[in-house]
mmCIF file with all atom_site columns, C-alpha atoms in Angstrom:
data_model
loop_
_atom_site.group_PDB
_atom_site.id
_atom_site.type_symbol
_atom_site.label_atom_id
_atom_site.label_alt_id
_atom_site.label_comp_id
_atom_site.label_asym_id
_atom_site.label_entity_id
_atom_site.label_seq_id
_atom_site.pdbx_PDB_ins_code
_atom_site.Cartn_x
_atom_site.Cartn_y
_atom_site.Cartn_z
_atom_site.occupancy
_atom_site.B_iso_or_equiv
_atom_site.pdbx_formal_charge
_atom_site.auth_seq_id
_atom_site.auth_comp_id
_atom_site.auth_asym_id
_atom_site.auth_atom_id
_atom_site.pdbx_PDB_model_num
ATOM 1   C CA . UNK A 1 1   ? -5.348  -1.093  20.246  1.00 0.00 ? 18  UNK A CA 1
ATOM 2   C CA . UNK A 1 2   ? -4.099  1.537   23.609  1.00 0.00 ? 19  UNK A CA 1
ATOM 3   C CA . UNK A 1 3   ? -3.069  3.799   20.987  1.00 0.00 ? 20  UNK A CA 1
ATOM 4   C CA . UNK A 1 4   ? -6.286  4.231   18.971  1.00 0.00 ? 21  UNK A CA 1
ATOM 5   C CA . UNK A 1 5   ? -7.992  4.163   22.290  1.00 0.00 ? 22  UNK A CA 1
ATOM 6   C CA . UNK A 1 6   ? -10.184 1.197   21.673  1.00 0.00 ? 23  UNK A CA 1
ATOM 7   C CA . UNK A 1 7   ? -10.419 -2.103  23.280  1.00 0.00 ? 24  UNK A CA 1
ATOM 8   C CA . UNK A 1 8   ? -10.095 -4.877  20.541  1.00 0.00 ? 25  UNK A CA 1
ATOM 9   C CA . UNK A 1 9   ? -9.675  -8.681  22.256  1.00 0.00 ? 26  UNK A CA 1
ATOM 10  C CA . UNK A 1 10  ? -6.557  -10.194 21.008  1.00 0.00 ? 27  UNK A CA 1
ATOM 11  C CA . UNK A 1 11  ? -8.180  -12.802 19.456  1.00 0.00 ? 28  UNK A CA 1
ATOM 12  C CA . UNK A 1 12  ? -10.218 -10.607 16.987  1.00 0.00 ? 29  UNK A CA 1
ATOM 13  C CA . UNK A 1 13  ? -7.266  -8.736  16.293  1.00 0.00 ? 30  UNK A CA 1
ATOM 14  C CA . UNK A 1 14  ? -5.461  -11.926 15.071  1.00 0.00 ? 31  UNK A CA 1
ATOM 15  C CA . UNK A 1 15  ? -8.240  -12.929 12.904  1.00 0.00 ? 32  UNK A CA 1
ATOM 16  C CA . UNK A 1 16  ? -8.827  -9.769  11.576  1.00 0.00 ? 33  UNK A CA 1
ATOM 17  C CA . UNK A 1 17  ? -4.774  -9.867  10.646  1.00 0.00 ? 34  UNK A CA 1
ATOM 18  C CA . UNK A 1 18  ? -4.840  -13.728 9.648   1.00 0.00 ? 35  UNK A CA 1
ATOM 19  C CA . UNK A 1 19  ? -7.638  -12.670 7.684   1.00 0.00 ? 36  UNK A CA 1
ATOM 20  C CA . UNK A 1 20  ? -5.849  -10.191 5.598   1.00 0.00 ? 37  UNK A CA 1
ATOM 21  C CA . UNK A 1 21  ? -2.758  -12.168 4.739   1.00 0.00 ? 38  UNK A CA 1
ATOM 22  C CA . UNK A 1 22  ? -4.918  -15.537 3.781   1.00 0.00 ? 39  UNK A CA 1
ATOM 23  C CA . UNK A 1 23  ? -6.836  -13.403 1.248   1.00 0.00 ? 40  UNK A CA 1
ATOM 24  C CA . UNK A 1 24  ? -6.608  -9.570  0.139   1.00 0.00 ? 41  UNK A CA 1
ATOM 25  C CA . UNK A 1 25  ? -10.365 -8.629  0.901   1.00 0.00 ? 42  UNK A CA 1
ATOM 26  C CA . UNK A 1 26  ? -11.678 -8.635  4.096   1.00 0.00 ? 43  UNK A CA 1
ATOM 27  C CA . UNK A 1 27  ? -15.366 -7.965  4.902   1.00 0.00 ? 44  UNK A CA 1
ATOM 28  C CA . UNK A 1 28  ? -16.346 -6.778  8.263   1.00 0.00 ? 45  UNK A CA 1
ATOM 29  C CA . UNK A 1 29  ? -19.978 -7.035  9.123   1.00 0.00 ? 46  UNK A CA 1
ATOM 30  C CA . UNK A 1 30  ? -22.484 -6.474  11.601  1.00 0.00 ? 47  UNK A CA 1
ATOM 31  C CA . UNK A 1 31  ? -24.530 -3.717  14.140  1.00 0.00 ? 48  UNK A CA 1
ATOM 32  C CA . UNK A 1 32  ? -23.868 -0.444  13.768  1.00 0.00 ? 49  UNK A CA 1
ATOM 33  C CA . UNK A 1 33  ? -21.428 0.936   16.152  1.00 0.00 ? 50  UNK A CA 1
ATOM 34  C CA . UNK A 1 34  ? -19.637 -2.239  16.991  1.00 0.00 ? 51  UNK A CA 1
ATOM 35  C CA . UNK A 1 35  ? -16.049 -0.965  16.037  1.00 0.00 ? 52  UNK A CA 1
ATOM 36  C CA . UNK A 1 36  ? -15.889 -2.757  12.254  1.00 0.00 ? 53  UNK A CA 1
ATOM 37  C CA . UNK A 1 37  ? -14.744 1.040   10.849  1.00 0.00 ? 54  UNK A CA 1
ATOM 38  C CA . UNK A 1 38  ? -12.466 1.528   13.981  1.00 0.00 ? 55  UNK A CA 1
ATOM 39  C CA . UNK A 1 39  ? -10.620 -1.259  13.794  1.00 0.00 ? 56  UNK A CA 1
ATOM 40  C CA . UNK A 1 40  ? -9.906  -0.975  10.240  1.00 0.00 ? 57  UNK A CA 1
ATOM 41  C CA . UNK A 1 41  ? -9.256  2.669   10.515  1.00 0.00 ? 58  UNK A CA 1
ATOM 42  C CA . UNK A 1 42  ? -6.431  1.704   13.718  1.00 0.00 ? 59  UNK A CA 1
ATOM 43  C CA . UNK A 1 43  ? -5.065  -1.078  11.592  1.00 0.00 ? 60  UNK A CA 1
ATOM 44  C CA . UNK A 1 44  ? -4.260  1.138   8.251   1.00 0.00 ? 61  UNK A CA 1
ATOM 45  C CA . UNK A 1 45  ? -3.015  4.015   10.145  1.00 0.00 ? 62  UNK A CA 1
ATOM 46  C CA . UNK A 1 46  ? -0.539  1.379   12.829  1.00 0.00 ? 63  UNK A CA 1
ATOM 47  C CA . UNK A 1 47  ? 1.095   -0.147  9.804   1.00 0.00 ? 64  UNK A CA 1
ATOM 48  C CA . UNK A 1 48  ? 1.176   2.296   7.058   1.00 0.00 ? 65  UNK A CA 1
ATOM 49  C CA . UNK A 1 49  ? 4.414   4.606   7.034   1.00 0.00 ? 66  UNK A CA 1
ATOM 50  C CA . UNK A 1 50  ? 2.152   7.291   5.575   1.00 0.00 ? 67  UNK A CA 1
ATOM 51  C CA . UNK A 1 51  ? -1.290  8.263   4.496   1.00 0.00 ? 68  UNK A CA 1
ATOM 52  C CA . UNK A 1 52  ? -0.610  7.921   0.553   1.00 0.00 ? 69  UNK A CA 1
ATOM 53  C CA . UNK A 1 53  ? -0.898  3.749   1.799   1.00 0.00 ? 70  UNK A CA 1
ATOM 54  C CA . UNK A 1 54  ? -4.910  4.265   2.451   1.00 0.00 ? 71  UNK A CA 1
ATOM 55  C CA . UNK A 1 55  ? -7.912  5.410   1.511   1.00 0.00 ? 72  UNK A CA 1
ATOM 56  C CA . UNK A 1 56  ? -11.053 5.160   3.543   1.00 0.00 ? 73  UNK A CA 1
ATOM 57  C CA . UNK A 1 57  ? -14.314 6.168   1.026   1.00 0.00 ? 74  UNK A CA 1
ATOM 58  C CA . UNK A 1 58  ? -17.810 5.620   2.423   1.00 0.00 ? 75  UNK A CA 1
ATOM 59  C CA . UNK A 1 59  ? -19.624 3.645   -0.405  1.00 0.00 ? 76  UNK A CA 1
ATOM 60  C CA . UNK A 1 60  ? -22.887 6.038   -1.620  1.00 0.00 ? 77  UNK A CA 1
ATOM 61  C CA . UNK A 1 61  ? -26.218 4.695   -2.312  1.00 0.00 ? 78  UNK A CA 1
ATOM 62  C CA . UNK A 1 62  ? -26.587 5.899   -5.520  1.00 0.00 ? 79  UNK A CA 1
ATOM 63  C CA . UNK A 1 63  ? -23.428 4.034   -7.133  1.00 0.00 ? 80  UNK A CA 1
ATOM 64  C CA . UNK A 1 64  ? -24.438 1.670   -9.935  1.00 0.00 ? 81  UNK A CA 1
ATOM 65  C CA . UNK A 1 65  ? -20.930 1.950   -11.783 1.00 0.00 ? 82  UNK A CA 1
ATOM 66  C CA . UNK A 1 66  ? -17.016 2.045   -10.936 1.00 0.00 ? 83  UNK A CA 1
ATOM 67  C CA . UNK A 1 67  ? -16.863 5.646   -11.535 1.00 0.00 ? 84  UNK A CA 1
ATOM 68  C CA . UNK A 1 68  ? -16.822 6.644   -8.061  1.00 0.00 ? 85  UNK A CA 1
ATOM 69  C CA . UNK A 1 69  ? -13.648 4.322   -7.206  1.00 0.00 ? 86  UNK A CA 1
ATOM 70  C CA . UNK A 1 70  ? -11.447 5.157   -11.158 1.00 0.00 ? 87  UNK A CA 1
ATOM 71  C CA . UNK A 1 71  ? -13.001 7.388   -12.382 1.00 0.00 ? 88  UNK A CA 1
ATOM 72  C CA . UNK A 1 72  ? -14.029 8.186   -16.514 1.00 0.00 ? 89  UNK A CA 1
ATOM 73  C CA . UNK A 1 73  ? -12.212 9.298   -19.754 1.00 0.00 ? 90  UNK A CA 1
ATOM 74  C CA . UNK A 1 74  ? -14.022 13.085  -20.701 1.00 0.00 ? 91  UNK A CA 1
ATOM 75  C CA . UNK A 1 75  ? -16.147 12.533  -23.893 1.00 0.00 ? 92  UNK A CA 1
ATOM 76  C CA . UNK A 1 76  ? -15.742 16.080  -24.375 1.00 0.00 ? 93  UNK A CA 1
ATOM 77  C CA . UNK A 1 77  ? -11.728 15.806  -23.984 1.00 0.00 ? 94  UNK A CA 1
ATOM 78  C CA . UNK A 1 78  ? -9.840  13.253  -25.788 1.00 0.00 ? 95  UNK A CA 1
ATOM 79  C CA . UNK A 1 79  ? -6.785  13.862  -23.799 1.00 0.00 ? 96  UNK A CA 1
ATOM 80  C CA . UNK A 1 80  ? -8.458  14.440  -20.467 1.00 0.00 ? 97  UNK A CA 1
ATOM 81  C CA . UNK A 1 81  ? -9.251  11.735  -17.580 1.00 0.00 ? 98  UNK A CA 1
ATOM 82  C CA . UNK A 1 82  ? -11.560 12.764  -14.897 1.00 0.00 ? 99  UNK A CA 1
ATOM 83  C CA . UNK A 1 83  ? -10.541 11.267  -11.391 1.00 0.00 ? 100 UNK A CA 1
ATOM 84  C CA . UNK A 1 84  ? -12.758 10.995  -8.382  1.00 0.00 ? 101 UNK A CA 1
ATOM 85  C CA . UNK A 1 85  ? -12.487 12.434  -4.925  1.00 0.00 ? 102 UNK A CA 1
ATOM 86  C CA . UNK A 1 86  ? -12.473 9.120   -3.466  1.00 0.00 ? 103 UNK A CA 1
ATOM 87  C CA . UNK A 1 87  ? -8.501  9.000   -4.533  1.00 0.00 ? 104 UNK A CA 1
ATOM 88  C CA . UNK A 1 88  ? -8.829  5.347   -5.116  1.00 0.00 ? 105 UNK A CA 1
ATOM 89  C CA . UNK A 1 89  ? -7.398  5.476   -8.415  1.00 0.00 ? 106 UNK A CA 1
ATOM 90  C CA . UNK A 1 90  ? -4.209  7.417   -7.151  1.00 0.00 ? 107 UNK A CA 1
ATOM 91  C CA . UNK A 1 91  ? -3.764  4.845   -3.670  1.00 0.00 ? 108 UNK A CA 1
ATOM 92  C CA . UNK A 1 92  ? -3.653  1.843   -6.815  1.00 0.00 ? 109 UNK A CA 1
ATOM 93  C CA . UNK A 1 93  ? -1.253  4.421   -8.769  1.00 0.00 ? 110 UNK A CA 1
ATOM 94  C CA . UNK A 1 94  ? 0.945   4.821   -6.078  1.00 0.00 ? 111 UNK A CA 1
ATOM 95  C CA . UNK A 1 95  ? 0.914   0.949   -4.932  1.00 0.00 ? 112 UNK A CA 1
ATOM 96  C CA . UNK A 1 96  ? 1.935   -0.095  -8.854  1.00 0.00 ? 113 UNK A CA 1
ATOM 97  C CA . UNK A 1 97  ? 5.467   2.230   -8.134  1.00 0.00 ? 114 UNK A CA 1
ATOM 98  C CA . UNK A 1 98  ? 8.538   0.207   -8.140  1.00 0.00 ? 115 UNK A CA 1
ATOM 99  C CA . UNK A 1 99  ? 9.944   1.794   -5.194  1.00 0.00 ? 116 UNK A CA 1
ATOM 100 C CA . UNK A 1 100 ? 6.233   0.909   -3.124  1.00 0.00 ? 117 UNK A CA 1
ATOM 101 C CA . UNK A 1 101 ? 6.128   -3.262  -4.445  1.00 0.00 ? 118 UNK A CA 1
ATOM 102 C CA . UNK A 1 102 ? 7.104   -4.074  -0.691  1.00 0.00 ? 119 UNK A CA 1
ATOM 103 C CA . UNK A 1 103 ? 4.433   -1.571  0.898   1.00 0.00 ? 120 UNK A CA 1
ATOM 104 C CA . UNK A 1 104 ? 0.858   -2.407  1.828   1.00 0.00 ? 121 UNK A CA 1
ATOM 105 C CA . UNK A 1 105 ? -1.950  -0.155  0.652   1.00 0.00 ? 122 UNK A CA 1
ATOM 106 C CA . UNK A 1 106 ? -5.794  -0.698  1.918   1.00 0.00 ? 123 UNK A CA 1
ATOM 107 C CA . UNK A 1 107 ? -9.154  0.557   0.207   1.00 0.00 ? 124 UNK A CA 1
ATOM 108 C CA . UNK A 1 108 ? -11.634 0.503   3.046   1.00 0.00 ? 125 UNK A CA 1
ATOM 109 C CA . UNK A 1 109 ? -14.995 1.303   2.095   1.00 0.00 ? 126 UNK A CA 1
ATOM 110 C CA . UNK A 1 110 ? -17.163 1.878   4.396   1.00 0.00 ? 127 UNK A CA 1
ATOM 111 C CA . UNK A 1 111 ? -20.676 0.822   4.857   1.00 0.00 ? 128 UNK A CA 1
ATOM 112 C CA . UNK A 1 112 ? -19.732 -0.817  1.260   1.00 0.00 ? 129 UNK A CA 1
ATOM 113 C CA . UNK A 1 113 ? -23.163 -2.837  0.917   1.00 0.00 ? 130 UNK A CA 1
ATOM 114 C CA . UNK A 1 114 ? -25.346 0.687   0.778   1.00 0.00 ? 131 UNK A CA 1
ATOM 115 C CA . UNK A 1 115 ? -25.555 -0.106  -2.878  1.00 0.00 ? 132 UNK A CA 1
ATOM 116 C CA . UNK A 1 116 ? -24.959 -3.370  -4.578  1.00 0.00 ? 133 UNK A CA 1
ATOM 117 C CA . UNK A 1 117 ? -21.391 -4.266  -4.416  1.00 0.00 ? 134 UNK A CA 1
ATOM 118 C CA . UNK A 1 118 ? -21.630 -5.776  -7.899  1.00 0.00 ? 135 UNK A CA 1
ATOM 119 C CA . UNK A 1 119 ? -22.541 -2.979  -9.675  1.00 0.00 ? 136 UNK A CA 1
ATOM 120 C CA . UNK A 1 120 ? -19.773 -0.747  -8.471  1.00 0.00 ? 137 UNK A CA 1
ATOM 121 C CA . UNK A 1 121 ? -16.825 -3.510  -7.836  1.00 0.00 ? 138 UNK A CA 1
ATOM 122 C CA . UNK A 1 122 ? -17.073 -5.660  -10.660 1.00 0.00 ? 139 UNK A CA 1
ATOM 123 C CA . UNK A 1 123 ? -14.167 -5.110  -12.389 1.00 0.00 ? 140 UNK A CA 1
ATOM 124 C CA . UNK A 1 124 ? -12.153 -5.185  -8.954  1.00 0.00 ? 141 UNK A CA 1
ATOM 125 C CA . UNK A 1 125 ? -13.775 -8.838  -8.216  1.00 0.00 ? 142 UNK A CA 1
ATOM 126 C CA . UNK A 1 126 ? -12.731 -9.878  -11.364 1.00 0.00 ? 143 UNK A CA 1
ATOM 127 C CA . UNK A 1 127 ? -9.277  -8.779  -11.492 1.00 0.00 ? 144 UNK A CA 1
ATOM 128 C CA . UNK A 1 128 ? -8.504  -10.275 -8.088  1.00 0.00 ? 145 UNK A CA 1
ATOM 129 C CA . UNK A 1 129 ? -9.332  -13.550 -9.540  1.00 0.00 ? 146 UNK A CA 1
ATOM 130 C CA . UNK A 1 130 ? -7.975  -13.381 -12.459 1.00 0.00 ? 147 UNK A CA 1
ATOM 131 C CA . UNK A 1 131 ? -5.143  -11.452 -12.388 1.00 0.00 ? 148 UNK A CA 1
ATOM 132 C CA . UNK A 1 132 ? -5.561  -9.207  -15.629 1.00 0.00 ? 149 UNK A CA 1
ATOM 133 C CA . UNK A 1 133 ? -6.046  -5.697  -15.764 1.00 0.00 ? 150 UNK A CA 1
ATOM 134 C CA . UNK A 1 134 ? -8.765  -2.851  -15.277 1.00 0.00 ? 151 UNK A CA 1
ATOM 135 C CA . UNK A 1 135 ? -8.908  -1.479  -18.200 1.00 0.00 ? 152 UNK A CA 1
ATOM 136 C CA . UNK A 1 136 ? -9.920  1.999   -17.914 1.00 0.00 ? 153 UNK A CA 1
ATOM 137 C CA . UNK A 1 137 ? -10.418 3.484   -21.344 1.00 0.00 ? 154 UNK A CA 1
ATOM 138 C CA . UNK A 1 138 ? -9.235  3.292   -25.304 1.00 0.00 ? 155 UNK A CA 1
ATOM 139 C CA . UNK A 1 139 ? -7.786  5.255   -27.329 1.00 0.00 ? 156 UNK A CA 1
ATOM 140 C CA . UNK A 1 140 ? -5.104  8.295   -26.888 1.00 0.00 ? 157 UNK A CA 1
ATOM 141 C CA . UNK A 1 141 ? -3.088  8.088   -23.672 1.00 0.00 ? 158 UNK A CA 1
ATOM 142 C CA . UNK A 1 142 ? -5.160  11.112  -20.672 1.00 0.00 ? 159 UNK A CA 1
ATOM 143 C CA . UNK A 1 143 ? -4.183  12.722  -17.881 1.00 0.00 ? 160 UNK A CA 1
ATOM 144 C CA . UNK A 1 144 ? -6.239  14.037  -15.318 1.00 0.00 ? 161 UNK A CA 1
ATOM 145 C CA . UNK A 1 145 ? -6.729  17.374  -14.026 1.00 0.00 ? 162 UNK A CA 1
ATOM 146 C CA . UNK A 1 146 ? -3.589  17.280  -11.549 1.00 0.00 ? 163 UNK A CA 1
ATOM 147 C CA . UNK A 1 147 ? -1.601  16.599  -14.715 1.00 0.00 ? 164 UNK A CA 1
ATOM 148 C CA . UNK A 1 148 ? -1.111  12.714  -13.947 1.00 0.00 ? 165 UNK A CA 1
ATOM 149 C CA . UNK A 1 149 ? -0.677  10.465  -16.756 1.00 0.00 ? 166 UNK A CA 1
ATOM 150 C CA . UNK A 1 150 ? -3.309  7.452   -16.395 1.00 0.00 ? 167 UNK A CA 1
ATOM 151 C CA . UNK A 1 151 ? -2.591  4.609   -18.556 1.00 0.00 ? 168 UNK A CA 1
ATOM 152 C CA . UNK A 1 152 ? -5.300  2.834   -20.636 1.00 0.00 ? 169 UNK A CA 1
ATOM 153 C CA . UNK A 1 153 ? -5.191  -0.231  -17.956 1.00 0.00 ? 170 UNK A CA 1
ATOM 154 C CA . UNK A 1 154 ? -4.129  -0.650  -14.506 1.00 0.00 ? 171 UNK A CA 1
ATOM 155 C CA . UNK A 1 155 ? -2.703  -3.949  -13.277 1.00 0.00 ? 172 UNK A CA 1
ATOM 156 C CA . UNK A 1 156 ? -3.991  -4.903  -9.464  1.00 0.00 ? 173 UNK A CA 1
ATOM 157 C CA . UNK A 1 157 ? -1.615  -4.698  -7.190  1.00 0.00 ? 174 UNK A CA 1
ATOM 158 C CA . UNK A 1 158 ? -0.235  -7.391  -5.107  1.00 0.00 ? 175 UNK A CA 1
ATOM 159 C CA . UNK A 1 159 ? 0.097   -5.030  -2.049  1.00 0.00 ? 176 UNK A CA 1
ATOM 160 C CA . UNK A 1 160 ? -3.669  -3.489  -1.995  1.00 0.00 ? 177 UNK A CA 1
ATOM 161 C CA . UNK A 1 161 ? -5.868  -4.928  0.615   1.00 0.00 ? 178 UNK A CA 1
ATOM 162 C CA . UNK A 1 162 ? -9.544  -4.328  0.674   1.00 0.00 ? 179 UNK A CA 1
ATOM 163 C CA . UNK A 1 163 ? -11.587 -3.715  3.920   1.00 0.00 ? 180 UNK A CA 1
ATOM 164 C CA . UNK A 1 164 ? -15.188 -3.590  3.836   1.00 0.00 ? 181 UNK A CA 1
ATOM 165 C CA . UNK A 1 165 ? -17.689 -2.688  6.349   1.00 0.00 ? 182 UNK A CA 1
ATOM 166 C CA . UNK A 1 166 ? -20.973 -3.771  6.034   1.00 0.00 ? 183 UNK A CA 1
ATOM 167 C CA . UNK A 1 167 ? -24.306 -2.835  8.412   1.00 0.00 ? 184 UNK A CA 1
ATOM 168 C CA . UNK A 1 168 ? -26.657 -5.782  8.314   1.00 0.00 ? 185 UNK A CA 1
ATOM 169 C CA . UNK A 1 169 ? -29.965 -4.047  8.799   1.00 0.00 ? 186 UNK A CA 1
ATOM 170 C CA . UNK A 1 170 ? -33.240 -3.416  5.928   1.00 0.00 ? 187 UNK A CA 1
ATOM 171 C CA . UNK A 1 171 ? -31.391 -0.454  4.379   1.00 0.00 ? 188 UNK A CA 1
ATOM 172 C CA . UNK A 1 172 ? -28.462 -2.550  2.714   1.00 0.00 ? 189 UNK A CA 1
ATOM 173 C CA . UNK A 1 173 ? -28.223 -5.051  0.082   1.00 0.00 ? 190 UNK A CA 1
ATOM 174 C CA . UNK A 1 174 ? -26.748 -8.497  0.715   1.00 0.00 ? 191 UNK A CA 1
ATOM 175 C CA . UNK A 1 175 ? -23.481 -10.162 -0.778  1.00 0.00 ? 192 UNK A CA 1
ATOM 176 C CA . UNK A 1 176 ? -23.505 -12.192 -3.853  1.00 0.00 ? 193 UNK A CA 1
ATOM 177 C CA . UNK A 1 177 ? -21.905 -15.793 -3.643  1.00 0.00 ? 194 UNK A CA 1
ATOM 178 C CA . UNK A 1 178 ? -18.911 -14.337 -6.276  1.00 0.00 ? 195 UNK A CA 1
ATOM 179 C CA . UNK A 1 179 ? -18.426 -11.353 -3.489  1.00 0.00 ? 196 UNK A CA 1
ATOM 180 C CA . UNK A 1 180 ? -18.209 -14.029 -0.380  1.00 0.00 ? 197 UNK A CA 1
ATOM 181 C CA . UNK A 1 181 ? -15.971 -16.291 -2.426  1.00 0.00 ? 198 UNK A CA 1
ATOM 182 C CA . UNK A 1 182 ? -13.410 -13.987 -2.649  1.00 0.00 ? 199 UNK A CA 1
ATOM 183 C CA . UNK A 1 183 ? -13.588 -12.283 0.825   1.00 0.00 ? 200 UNK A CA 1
ATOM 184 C CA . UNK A 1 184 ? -13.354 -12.928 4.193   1.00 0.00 ? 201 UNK A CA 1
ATOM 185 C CA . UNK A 1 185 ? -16.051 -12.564 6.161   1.00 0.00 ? 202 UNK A CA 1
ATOM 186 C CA . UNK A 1 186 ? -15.625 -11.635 10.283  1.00 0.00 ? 203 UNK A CA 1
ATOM 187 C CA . UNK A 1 187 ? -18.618 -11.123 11.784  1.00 0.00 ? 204 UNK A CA 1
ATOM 188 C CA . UNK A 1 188 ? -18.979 -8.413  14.985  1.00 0.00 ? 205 UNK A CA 1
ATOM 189 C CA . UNK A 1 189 ? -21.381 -9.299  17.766  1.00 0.00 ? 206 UNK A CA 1
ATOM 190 C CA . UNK A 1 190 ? -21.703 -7.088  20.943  1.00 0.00 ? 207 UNK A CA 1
ATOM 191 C CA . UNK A 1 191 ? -21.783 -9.444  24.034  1.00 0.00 ? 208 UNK A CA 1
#
């Protein structure tokens, strides 16, 4: 907490850590300003031997879909994959390596209740409880534009962590019971 120049009690920093190892997705929520990005942001960066371990992608409005976080096979390309700029597909590429199994990776998206979480983090909800795949498209194998080679399905890593912030004010949606039933929820209050 010196380091990132913030002042976190010790208390909230043990939740926020007990948190994360009881279950993978932890959802941060309250007032704008209260530290929920910060302390996510210090977290990643304390514990992560480089930046190919996180990704931090503020969650858009307009997102109905999961094409922002893995992107879509090009209907005009059979052998082409379009990734997004977020990078989340490559942080869940990178965290499926052999040589990373013992490395954490976090996905913190931020402000991730501007649009409903459903929509866009379906397929992510149901994977974590169930353990299957993502499957991203049929067909050929693709690559995308960097020349990676992205397989039809992606298995969820044991080693990614999700972070959420969420604002509670009139311009966000609320959670779902199947979002709060697989997250933890810690809830920032200035006093």
């Amino acid at each position: 907490a010196k380091e990132s120049k913030m002042n976190f009690s010790s208390e909230l920093v043990l939740r926020f850590i007990a948190s994360l190892t009881s279950k993978p997705f932890v959802i941060l929520s309250g007032l704008s300003g209260s530290g929920k990005t910060k302390i996510a942001q210090s977290f990643v960066q304390w514990i992560s031997e480089s930046e190919k371990q996180y990704k931090i992608v503020p969650v858009g409005a307009d997102w109905t879909n999961r094409e922002p976080l893995v992107g879509y096979p090009n209907g005009l390309d059979s052998d082409e994959y379009i990734t997004p700029d977020s990078g989340v597909i490559h942080l869940l590429m990178e965290a499926v390596k052999e040589e990373n199994e013992n490395k954490p990776f976090f996905l913190i998206l931020d402000e991730m209740n501007l649009s409903h979480v459903e929509r866009y983090f379906a397929d992510f909800l149901s994977t974590m409880e169930s353990k299957d795949t993502i499957k991203l498209y049929t067909g050929t194998k693709r690559k995308s534009l960097d020349g990676q080679k992205i397989d039809l399905e992606i298995n969820w890593p044991k080693n990614v962590f999700i972070i959420g912030t969420v604002n509670i004010d009139e311009t966000t949606y609320m959670f779902s019971p199947k979002v709060l039933d697989r997250a933890n929820v810690i809830e920032f209050r200035i006093t």
